[in-house]
Tab-separated table of C-alpha atoms in Angstrom:
chain	number	residue	atom	x	y	z
S	27	UNK	CA	17.033	-7.174	-187.615
S	28	UNK	CA	18.767	-10.367	-186.330
S	29	UNK	CA	22.158	-8.679	-186.535
S	30	UNK	CA	20.881	-5.689	-184.587
S	31	UNK	CA	19.473	-7.784	-181.742
S	32	UNK	CA	22.718	-9.784	-181.446
S	33	UNK	CA	24.757	-6.598	-181.143
S	34	UNK	CA	22.579	-5.288	-178.360
S	35	UNK	CA	22.823	-8.577	-176.424
S	36	UNK	CA	26.597	-8.540	-176.775
S	37	UNK	CA	26.826	-5.009	-175.351
S	38	UNK	CA	24.664	-6.068	-172.409
S	39	UNK	CA	26.955	-8.952	-171.460
S	40	UNK	CA	30.164	-6.940	-171.599
S	41	UNK	CA	28.740	-4.097	-169.527
S	42	UNK	CA	27.519	-6.543	-166.881
S	43	UNK	CA	30.925	-8.296	-166.689
S	44	UNK	CA	32.616	-5.194	-165.321
S	45	UNK	CA	31.258	-5.982	-161.850
S	46	UNK	CA	28.371	-5.404	-159.581
S	47	UNK	CA	25.594	-7.387	-157.893
S	48	UNK	CA	22.018	-8.320	-158.484
S	49	UNK	CA	19.137	-9.149	-156.156
S	50	UNK	CA	16.613	-9.992	-158.874
S	51	UNK	CA	17.033	-12.888	-161.302
S	52	UNK	CA	15.603	-13.153	-164.786
S	53	UNK	CA	15.094	-16.434	-166.587
S	54	UNK	CA	14.228	-17.705	-170.005
S	55	UNK	CA	13.149	-21.250	-170.869
S	56	UNK	CA	15.474	-23.227	-173.127
S	57	UNK	CA	15.501	-26.725	-174.514
S	58	UNK	CA	17.857	-27.690	-171.633
S	59	UNK	CA	15.938	-25.983	-168.847
S	60	UNK	CA	16.173	-22.333	-167.816
S	61	UNK	CA	18.894	-19.882	-168.664
S	62	UNK	CA	19.496	-17.433	-165.840
S	63	UNK	CA	20.673	-13.838	-165.840
S	64	UNK	CA	24.030	-12.538	-164.558
S	65	UNK	CA	24.618	-13.207	-160.835
S	66	UNK	CA	22.050	-16.028	-160.835
S	67	UNK	CA	21.919	-19.788	-161.291
S	68	UNK	CA	19.154	-22.279	-161.992
S	69	UNK	CA	18.222	-24.478	-159.038
S	70	UNK	CA	15.898	-27.327	-159.820
S	71	UNK	CA	12.825	-27.501	-157.585
S	72	UNK	CA	12.903	-23.835	-156.625
S	73	UNK	CA	9.671	-22.056	-157.465
S	74	UNK	CA	11.360	-19.163	-159.300
S	75	UNK	CA	13.812	-21.517	-161.041
S	76	UNK	CA	16.690	-18.953	-160.907
S	77	UNK	CA	18.180	-17.572	-157.675
S	78	UNK	CA	21.064	-15.256	-156.848
S	79	UNK	CA	24.577	-16.691	-156.414
S	80	UNK	CA	25.460	-17.361	-152.768
S	81	UNK	CA	28.328	-15.974	-150.666
S	82	UNK	CA	31.734	-16.567	-152.304
S	83	UNK	CA	30.325	-17.257	-155.812
S	84	UNK	CA	29.532	-15.285	-158.942
S	85	UNK	CA	28.196	-15.613	-162.486
S	86	UNK	CA	29.240	-13.211	-165.227
S	87	UNK	CA	27.051	-14.417	-168.112
S	88	UNK	CA	23.601	-15.687	-168.927
S	89	UNK	CA	23.396	-19.461	-168.953
S	90	UNK	CA	22.136	-22.700	-167.537
S	91	UNK	CA	25.338	-23.441	-165.585
S	92	UNK	CA	25.986	-22.993	-161.864
S	93	UNK	CA	27.688	-20.066	-160.161
S	94	UNK	CA	31.504	-20.090	-160.046
S	95	UNK	CA	33.615	-19.930	-156.877
S	96	UNK	CA	35.185	-16.524	-156.374
S	97	UNK	CA	38.947	-16.221	-156.078
S	98	UNK	CA	40.109	-16.039	-152.485
S	99	UNK	CA	43.161	-16.734	-150.281
S	100	UNK	CA	43.975	-20.007	-148.561
S	101	UNK	CA	42.201	-20.126	-145.194
S	102	UNK	CA	40.555	-16.785	-145.946
S	103	UNK	CA	36.888	-15.941	-145.290
S	104	UNK	CA	34.362	-14.481	-147.734
S	105	UNK	CA	32.305	-11.737	-146.083
S	106	UNK	CA	28.661	-12.440	-145.238
S	107	UNK	CA	25.996	-10.718	-143.186
S	108	UNK	CA	23.341	-12.295	-140.976
S	109	UNK	CA	21.481	-8.974	-140.724
S	110	UNK	CA	21.474	-8.329	-144.486
S	111	UNK	CA	21.631	-11.748	-146.222
S	112	UNK	CA	21.774	-10.221	-149.725
S	113	UNK	CA	24.627	-7.827	-148.918
S	114	UNK	CA	27.340	-10.207	-150.215
S	115	UNK	CA	25.387	-12.333	-152.731
S	116	UNK	CA	24.481	-12.115	-156.406
S	117	UNK	CA	27.895	-11.045	-157.680
S	118	UNK	CA	28.132	-10.691	-161.453
S	119	UNK	CA	31.976	-10.718	-161.487
S	120	UNK	CA	34.848	-12.267	-159.535
S	121	UNK	CA	34.695	-9.538	-156.893
S	122	UNK	CA	33.490	-11.281	-153.731
S	123	UNK	CA	35.033	-9.491	-150.703
S	124	UNK	CA	37.225	-11.528	-148.378
S	125	UNK	CA	39.503	-11.158	-145.363
S	126	UNK	CA	42.349	-13.176	-143.822
S	127	UNK	CA	44.518	-12.762	-140.725
S	128	UNK	CA	48.147	-13.912	-140.874
S	129	UNK	CA	50.075	-14.878	-137.777
S	130	UNK	CA	53.162	-12.997	-136.612
S	131	UNK	CA	56.288	-14.382	-138.242
S	132	UNK	CA	54.561	-14.980	-141.577
S	133	UNK	CA	54.479	-13.010	-144.809
S	134	UNK	CA	51.925	-12.509	-147.580
S	135	UNK	CA	52.572	-14.939	-150.412
S	136	UNK	CA	49.694	-14.087	-152.781
S	137	UNK	CA	46.443	-16.021	-153.170
S	138	UNK	CA	44.992	-19.357	-154.086
S	139	UNK	CA	43.343	-19.541	-157.490
S	140	UNK	CA	40.707	-22.221	-157.586
S	141	UNK	CA	41.335	-22.768	-161.302
S	142	UNK	CA	45.005	-23.747	-160.848
S	143	UNK	CA	45.041	-24.702	-157.154
S	144	UNK	CA	48.196	-22.718	-156.458
S	145	UNK	CA	49.228	-22.930	-152.802
S	146	UNK	CA	49.671	-19.338	-151.694
S	147	UNK	CA	48.466	-17.004	-148.952
S	148	UNK	CA	49.901	-16.578	-145.425
S	149	UNK	CA	53.292	-18.307	-145.337
S	150	UNK	CA	55.727	-18.761	-142.465
S	151	UNK	CA	59.135	-17.181	-142.999
S	152	UNK	CA	60.731	-20.586	-142.499
S	153	UNK	CA	63.857	-21.803	-140.745
S	154	UNK	CA	66.243	-19.905	-143.035
S	155	UNK	CA	64.828	-16.466	-142.128
S	156	UNK	CA	64.461	-14.241	-139.101
S	157	UNK	CA	60.984	-12.677	-138.959
S	158	UNK	CA	60.845	-8.913	-138.352
S	159	UNK	CA	57.163	-8.833	-137.282
S	160	UNK	CA	55.828	-9.666	-133.834
S	161	UNK	CA	52.098	-9.061	-134.446
S	162	UNK	CA	49.352	-10.611	-136.589
S	163	UNK	CA	48.254	-8.678	-139.673
S	164	UNK	CA	45.056	-8.684	-141.738
S	165	UNK	CA	44.716	-8.544	-145.521
S	166	UNK	CA	41.439	-7.716	-147.300
S	167	UNK	CA	40.480	-7.816	-150.937
S	168	UNK	CA	37.938	-8.598	-153.631
S	169	UNK	CA	38.381	-11.636	-155.856
S	170	UNK	CA	41.946	-11.548	-157.153
S	171	UNK	CA	42.621	-7.930	-156.178
S	172	UNK	CA	43.779	-6.447	-152.883
S	173	UNK	CA	42.305	-3.633	-150.838
S	174	UNK	CA	45.163	-3.664	-148.306
S	175	UNK	CA	48.733	-2.486	-148.903
S	176	UNK	CA	50.321	-5.927	-149.260
S	177	UNK	CA	53.843	-4.656	-150.046
S	178	UNK	CA	54.552	-4.061	-146.350
S	179	UNK	CA	53.849	-7.768	-145.719
S	180	UNK	CA	56.057	-9.112	-148.516
S	181	UNK	CA	58.820	-11.680	-147.998
S	182	UNK	CA	61.474	-8.987	-148.457
S	183	UNK	CA	59.948	-6.751	-145.768
S	184	UNK	CA	58.881	-9.344	-143.220
S	185	UNK	CA	61.548	-12.072	-143.464
S	186	UNK	CA	65.256	-11.301	-143.123
S	187	UNK	CA	67.437	-14.024	-144.737
S	188	UNK	CA	69.961	-15.567	-142.368
S	189	UNK	CA	73.676	-15.272	-143.138
S	190	UNK	CA	75.630	-18.517	-142.984
S	191	UNK	CA	79.320	-19.410	-143.072
S	192	UNK	CA	80.512	-21.846	-145.743
S	193	UNK	CA	83.737	-23.685	-144.941
S	194	UNK	CA	85.242	-24.869	-148.226
S	195	UNK	CA	87.715	-27.672	-147.554
S	196	UNK	CA	90.472	-28.003	-150.190
S	197	UNK	CA	90.076	-31.808	-149.783
S	198	UNK	CA	93.622	-32.617	-150.881
S	199	UNK	CA	96.895	-33.211	-149.063
S	200	UNK	CA	98.744	-31.058	-151.609
S	201	UNK	CA	99.998	-27.673	-150.480
S	202	UNK	CA	101.377	-26.444	-153.804
S	203	UNK	CA	102.580	-27.528	-157.239
S	204	UNK	CA	104.874	-25.861	-159.753
S	205	UNK	CA	103.542	-26.022	-163.295
S	206	UNK	CA	104.769	-25.062	-166.745
S	207	UNK	CA	103.025	-21.838	-167.735
S	208	UNK	CA	101.013	-21.287	-170.893
S	209	UNK	CA	102.603	-20.532	-174.260
S	210	UNK	CA	102.107	-16.805	-173.734
S	211	UNK	CA	104.554	-16.851	-170.811
S	212	UNK	CA	108.161	-15.921	-171.134
S	213	UNK	CA	110.528	-18.904	-171.573
S	214	UNK	CA	111.815	-20.207	-168.271
S	215	UNK	CA	108.754	-19.107	-166.321
S	216	UNK	CA	106.817	-21.331	-163.950
S	217	UNK	CA	103.578	-20.878	-162.046
S	218	UNK	CA	103.183	-21.865	-158.407
S	219	UNK	CA	99.772	-23.381	-157.667
S	220	UNK	CA	98.600	-23.207	-154.041
S	221	UNK	CA	95.898	-25.342	-152.456
S	222	UNK	CA	94.190	-23.998	-149.337
S	223	UNK	CA	90.905	-24.040	-147.440
S	224	UNK	CA	88.481	-21.181	-148.076
S	225	UNK	CA	85.751	-19.423	-146.079
S	226	UNK	CA	82.891	-17.508	-147.664
S	227	UNK	CA	79.425	-16.332	-146.603
S	228	UNK	CA	75.934	-16.983	-147.937
S	229	UNK	CA	72.821	-14.864	-147.454
S	230	UNK	CA	70.009	-17.351	-147.899
S	231	UNK	CA	68.234	-16.983	-151.233
S	232	UNK	CA	70.218	-13.828	-152.043
S	233	UNK	CA	73.826	-14.678	-152.862
S	234	UNK	CA	77.423	-15.230	-151.758
S	235	UNK	CA	80.271	-12.988	-150.655
S	236	UNK	CA	83.758	-13.147	-149.185
S	237	UNK	CA	82.544	-11.123	-146.180
S	238	UNK	CA	79.348	-11.241	-144.126
S	239	UNK	CA	78.312	-7.739	-145.155
S	240	UNK	CA	78.009	-8.387	-148.921
S	241	UNK	CA	77.868	-7.376	-151.760
S	242	UNK	CA	75.990	-10.599	-152.590
S	243	UNK	CA	76.397	-12.331	-155.954
S	244	UNK	CA	74.743	-15.373	-157.513
S	245	UNK	CA	78.135	-17.121	-157.824
S	246	UNK	CA	80.868	-17.796	-155.311
S	247	UNK	CA	83.410	-14.942	-155.066
S	248	UNK	CA	86.758	-15.363	-156.798
S	249	UNK	CA	88.423	-15.940	-153.426
S	250	UNK	CA	86.581	-19.285	-153.225
S	251	UNK	CA	88.094	-20.676	-156.443
S	252	UNK	CA	90.443	-23.648	-156.408
S	253	UNK	CA	93.103	-23.962	-159.156
S	254	UNK	CA	92.420	-26.399	-161.966
S	255	UNK	CA	95.359	-27.812	-163.917
S	256	UNK	CA	96.069	-30.747	-166.211
S	257	UNK	CA	96.730	-33.408	-163.583
S	258	UNK	CA	94.327	-32.096	-160.924
S	259	UNK	CA	91.074	-30.762	-162.313
S	260	UNK	CA	88.730	-28.870	-159.995
S	261	UNK	CA	85.120	-30.022	-160.463
S	262	UNK	CA	83.416	-27.853	-157.848
S	263	UNK	CA	82.347	-28.157	-154.208
S	264	UNK	CA	80.324	-31.056	-152.851
S	265	UNK	CA	78.873	-32.190	-149.538
S	266	UNK	CA	80.634	-35.528	-150.184
S	267	UNK	CA	84.317	-35.859	-149.302
S	268	UNK	CA	85.001	-39.020	-151.344
S	269	UNK	CA	86.193	-38.267	-154.895
S	270	UNK	CA	84.164	-41.235	-156.167
S	271	UNK	CA	80.915	-39.761	-154.846
S	272	UNK	CA	81.390	-36.016	-154.979
S	273	UNK	CA	80.955	-35.443	-158.716
S	274	UNK	CA	77.340	-36.631	-158.573
S	275	UNK	CA	76.510	-34.460	-155.586
S	276	UNK	CA	78.047	-31.096	-156.486
S	277	UNK	CA	76.635	-28.114	-154.631
S	278	UNK	CA	78.683	-25.668	-156.714
S	279	UNK	CA	80.018	-26.258	-160.228
S	280	UNK	CA	83.617	-25.627	-161.275
S	281	UNK	CA	82.600	-22.179	-162.568
S	282	UNK	CA	81.310	-21.400	-159.022
S	283	UNK	CA	77.647	-21.382	-160.064
S	284	UNK	CA	75.100	-22.955	-157.723
S	285	UNK	CA	74.195	-26.496	-158.802
S	286	UNK	CA	71.438	-27.173	-156.269
S	287	UNK	CA	68.453	-25.408	-154.741
S	288	UNK	CA	69.177	-23.197	-151.758
S	289	UNK	CA	67.526	-25.606	-149.324
S	290	UNK	CA	69.852	-28.390	-150.545
S	291	UNK	CA	73.125	-26.631	-149.704
S	292	UNK	CA	73.085	-27.901	-146.125
S	293	UNK	CA	71.843	-24.955	-144.071
S	294	UNK	CA	70.079	-25.561	-140.743
S	295	UNK	CA	67.882	-23.360	-138.580
S	296	UNK	CA	71.004	-22.204	-136.705
S	297	UNK	CA	72.907	-19.632	-138.740
S	298	UNK	CA	75.849	-20.023	-136.339
S	299	UNK	CA	76.447	-23.596	-137.530
S	300	UNK	CA	78.830	-23.488	-140.537
S	301	UNK	CA	78.158	-25.582	-143.631
S	302	UNK	CA	81.037	-27.908	-144.511
S	303	UNK	CA	81.690	-28.461	-148.225
S	304	UNK	CA	84.569	-30.245	-149.933
S	305	UNK	CA	86.492	-29.543	-153.130
S	306	UNK	CA	85.859	-32.264	-155.691
S	307	UNK	CA	88.824	-33.281	-157.858
S	308	UNK	CA	89.547	-35.429	-160.880
S	309	UNK	CA	93.174	-36.508	-160.542
S	310	UNK	CA	94.829	-37.365	-163.854
S	311	UNK	CA	98.070	-39.173	-164.637
S	312	UNK	CA	100.772	-37.185	-166.391
S	313	UNK	CA	101.545	-39.158	-169.553
S	314	UNK	CA	105.250	-38.866	-170.459
S	315	UNK	CA	106.027	-39.899	-174.049
S	316	UNK	CA	109.630	-40.639	-175.025
S	317	UNK	CA	110.775	-40.093	-178.614
S	318	UNK	CA	114.009	-41.160	-180.284
S	319	UNK	CA	116.223	-38.740	-182.172
S	320	UNK	CA	114.102	-39.237	-185.304
S	321	UNK	CA	110.859	-38.364	-183.520
S	322	UNK	CA	109.515	-41.926	-183.285
S	323	UNK	CA	107.859	-42.861	-180.010
S	324	UNK	CA	109.664	-45.396	-177.844
S	325	UNK	CA	106.556	-46.969	-176.333
S	326	UNK	CA	108.548	-49.219	-173.985
S	327	UNK	CA	109.756	-46.115	-172.147
S	328	UNK	CA	106.313	-44.482	-171.731
S	329	UNK	CA	105.740	-43.258	-168.186
S	330	UNK	CA	102.739	-42.322	-166.032
S	331	UNK	CA	103.205	-40.042	-163.042
S	332	UNK	CA	100.469	-39.464	-160.453
S	333	UNK	CA	99.814	-37.371	-157.361
S	334	UNK	CA	100.512	-39.069	-154.058
S	335	UNK	CA	97.588	-37.937	-151.914
S	336	UNK	CA	98.950	-39.769	-148.875
S	337	UNK	CA	101.898	-37.445	-148.418
S	338	UNK	CA	100.839	-34.568	-150.670
S	339	UNK	CA	103.592	-34.880	-153.257
S	340	UNK	CA	104.021	-35.222	-156.986
S	341	UNK	CA	107.264	-36.629	-158.383
S	342	UNK	CA	108.051	-37.294	-162.013
S	343	UNK	CA	111.656	-37.643	-163.136
S	344	UNK	CA	112.942	-38.171	-166.670
S	345	UNK	CA	114.209	-41.657	-167.350
S	346	UNK	CA	117.592	-42.589	-168.738
S	347	UNK	CA	117.208	-43.016	-172.502
S	348	UNK	CA	117.600	-46.665	-173.509
S	349	UNK	CA	118.098	-46.250	-177.240
S	350	UNK	CA	121.428	-45.618	-178.968
S	351	UNK	CA	122.943	-44.366	-182.209
S	352	UNK	CA	126.411	-45.635	-183.111
S	353	UNK	CA	128.981	-42.903	-183.094
S	354	UNK	CA	126.693	-40.571	-181.173
S	355	UNK	CA	126.013	-40.199	-177.483
S	356	UNK	CA	122.775	-39.169	-175.739
S	357	UNK	CA	123.001	-35.557	-174.605
S	358	UNK	CA	119.566	-34.367	-173.369
S	359	UNK	CA	115.793	-34.397	-173.980
S	360	UNK	CA	113.960	-31.724	-175.893
S	361	UNK	CA	110.785	-31.021	-173.855
S	362	UNK	CA	107.507	-30.422	-175.749
S	363	UNK	CA	103.901	-29.863	-174.703
S	364	UNK	CA	102.730	-30.833	-178.211
S	365	UNK	CA	104.445	-32.894	-180.887
S	366	UNK	CA	103.551	-33.234	-184.564
S	367	UNK	CA	103.948	-36.967	-185.194
S	368	UNK	CA	103.738	-36.522	-188.959
S	369	UNK	CA	106.417	-33.893	-189.378
S	370	UNK	CA	108.361	-35.011	-186.269
S	371	UNK	CA	108.488	-31.435	-185.043
S	372	UNK	CA	108.004	-30.061	-181.540
S	373	UNK	CA	105.157	-27.518	-181.812
S	374	UNK	CA	104.997	-26.268	-178.244
S	375	UNK	CA	108.261	-26.276	-176.322
S	376	UNK	CA	108.039	-26.382	-172.552
S	377	UNK	CA	108.411	-22.897	-171.144
S	378	UNK	CA	109.942	-23.738	-167.804
S	379	UNK	CA	112.656	-26.052	-169.150
S	380	UNK	CA	113.275	-26.698	-172.829
S	381	UNK	CA	115.879	-29.407	-172.241
S	382	UNK	CA	116.063	-32.097	-169.596
S	383	UNK	CA	118.681	-34.554	-168.410
S	384	UNK	CA	117.830	-37.951	-166.912
S	385	UNK	CA	116.585	-37.584	-163.302
S	386	UNK	CA	115.517	-34.001	-163.932
S	387	UNK	CA	111.932	-33.200	-162.830
S	388	UNK	CA	109.476	-33.401	-165.734
S	389	UNK	CA	107.488	-30.127	-165.976
S	390	UNK	CA	103.747	-30.266	-165.209
S	391	UNK	CA	101.714	-28.892	-168.135
S	392	UNK	CA	99.039	-26.376	-167.215
S	393	UNK	CA	96.320	-27.824	-169.472
S	394	UNK	CA	96.719	-31.113	-171.348
S	395	UNK	CA	98.149	-33.872	-169.066
S	396	UNK	CA	100.776	-35.152	-171.486
S	397	UNK	CA	104.342	-34.198	-172.334
S	398	UNK	CA	106.906	-35.304	-174.927
S	399	UNK	CA	110.624	-35.843	-174.384
S	400	UNK	CA	112.632	-36.182	-177.589
S	401	UNK	CA	116.130	-37.620	-177.348
S	402	UNK	CA	118.896	-35.352	-178.640
S	403	UNK	CA	122.281	-36.934	-179.454
S	404	UNK	CA	125.693	-35.300	-179.763
S	405	UNK	CA	128.791	-36.421	-181.650
S	406	UNK	CA	131.048	-38.789	-179.796
S	407	UNK	CA	134.022	-36.535	-178.880
S	408	UNK	CA	137.568	-37.128	-180.057
S	409	UNK	CA	139.488	-39.529	-177.857
S	410	UNK	CA	136.274	-41.484	-177.122
S	411	UNK	CA	134.224	-44.167	-178.820
S	412	UNK	CA	130.455	-44.523	-178.400
S	413	UNK	CA	128.240	-47.567	-178.789
S	414	UNK	CA	125.110	-48.948	-177.129
S	415	UNK	CA	124.410	-45.446	-175.893
S	416	UNK	CA	127.565	-45.319	-173.786
S	417	UNK	CA	130.650	-43.159	-174.114
S	418	UNK	CA	134.011	-44.857	-173.429
S	419	UNK	CA	137.613	-43.652	-173.355
S	420	UNK	CA	139.976	-44.929	-176.005
S	421	UNK	CA	142.704	-47.221	-174.600
S	422	UNK	CA	145.675	-45.482	-173.020
S	423	UNK	CA	148.033	-44.007	-175.553
S	424	UNK	CA	145.388	-43.843	-178.303
S	425	UNK	CA	142.894	-41.289	-179.488
S	426	UNK	CA	140.052	-41.133	-182.012
S	427	UNK	CA	138.264	-38.786	-184.345
S	428	UNK	CA	134.746	-37.560	-183.509
S	429	UNK	CA	131.900	-40.061	-183.915
S	430	UNK	CA	134.090	-43.113	-183.261
S	431	UNK	CA	131.836	-46.131	-182.795
S	432	UNK	CA	134.180	-48.804	-181.385
S	433	UNK	CA	137.590	-49.402	-179.858
S	434	UNK	CA	138.949	-50.374	-183.282
S	435	UNK	CA	138.453	-46.750	-184.290
S	436	UNK	CA	141.038	-45.682	-181.733
S	437	UNK	CA	144.625	-45.204	-182.980
S	438	UNK	CA	148.098	-43.851	-182.239
S	439	UNK	CA	149.129	-40.981	-184.552
S	440	UNK	CA	152.636	-41.121	-186.052
S	441	UNK	CA	154.993	-38.350	-187.173
S	442	UNK	CA	156.455	-35.327	-185.497
S	443	UNK	CA	153.076	-34.195	-184.172
S	444	UNK	CA	151.971	-37.715	-183.300
S	445	UNK	CA	152.498	-40.005	-180.375
S	446	UNK	CA	155.641	-39.197	-178.428
S	447	UNK	CA	157.603	-41.508	-176.140
S	448	UNK	CA	160.000	-40.095	-173.549
S	449	UNK	CA	162.545	-41.539	-171.092
S	450	UNK	CA	165.626	-40.264	-169.251
S	451	UNK	CA	167.561	-40.153	-172.454
S	452	UNK	CA	165.058	-38.029	-174.325
S	453	UNK	CA	161.878	-38.271	-176.473
S	454	UNK	CA	161.022	-39.604	-179.892
S	455	UNK	CA	157.922	-39.852	-182.110
S	456	UNK	CA	156.556	-42.866	-183.880
S	457	UNK	CA	158.068	-42.858	-187.339
S	458	UNK	CA	156.003	-42.267	-190.447
S	459	UNK	CA	152.853	-40.314	-191.070
S	460	UNK	CA	150.231	-43.052	-190.759
S	461	UNK	CA	147.794	-43.782	-188.003
S	462	UNK	CA	148.674	-46.916	-186.149
S	463	UNK	CA	145.428	-48.701	-185.297
S	464	UNK	CA	144.867	-49.944	-181.780
S	465	UNK	CA	143.853	-53.213	-183.508
S	466	UNK	CA	146.213	-53.416	-186.537
S	467	UNK	CA	145.390	-55.897	-189.249
S	468	UNK	CA	146.936	-59.335	-188.634
S	469	UNK	CA	147.258	-60.046	-192.332
């Protein structure tokens, strides 16, 4: 029997919670006071103990608690009637009728929920929009549902986003740089990098485009990109011009995604006033490593080359090699983007120029800001001797074999194919078949 009664009571509550009103309250005494029927609350001191919920309130279950505030919009009004006081009272669900009038130039932004205190309702379009309405409009509803067609008063229909111009300053004195292309390029190829100011357009809250008609995308268009290479890395666009400050105030990231909220970009109420943003850069030194002919680094020759932002230039020339190998003479540098220090092998030869002479321009790598120049020596040619990295002619009348290291290695060849002396009476060769040293032994 107890189970049966409970089931019936349960069905009664659910059916009452679908909505409706009451003008008559029922009550039952409890240990805590009186429990009141749906649409009613207990009021101490009132003769009947329970009375119907007032305008703007409801109660959807039996209980001793008070009525609950109905859901309604900010600054809205719950309907009431002086002629029929019970017309809008005693609600048994969150269905109290309400009305609100929004001023021209505003849109419908939902409702306020008393439980969460969301701030919604009539909202001005704001300084970044042009309103399309010139008259007030009224919205009606019940609780958290609408009786009016609210779609025609939505942000998209009432407020037209303004279109702004974004001037993107390159923020560098450089005009262009020539860089060594990636490993997939053909040997001898170079890439010309150009730095220039950009102009794009933004439709507030919608997106960005390279023209003021759209299409609008969430990221900057490709025409807004700045090149990013090893010695000059593009970080994004900032409203700060100083390199030391811009990285912490980026408006757009290096991948052209928006890094701030729309209202932080720098727009004003005047869409004809362009927003000025500046490219943010991390300038890096080009590290030039010099290696001897065995692949060992000559740290004393290491070189750092940097961009000169004052005159917009970058200059990096190969140094004269200071090391030497007796009997050999420096010929050129082998240029590498990567070098295996263990095996002493160049893994990634420079594409634009595989060999360099002193005073040649050092190629700019596209990615990693370092480059390796390995000294390559050639045999000292016949008739010369080479020491301390210098090539010198043998004394007059003498010659030498390849790889001669000093003047003592120079000699005069004897015999019929050797050194020949001539005067007005004729010519003769040094006798014998031996080489006559330029510095013969004194013993």
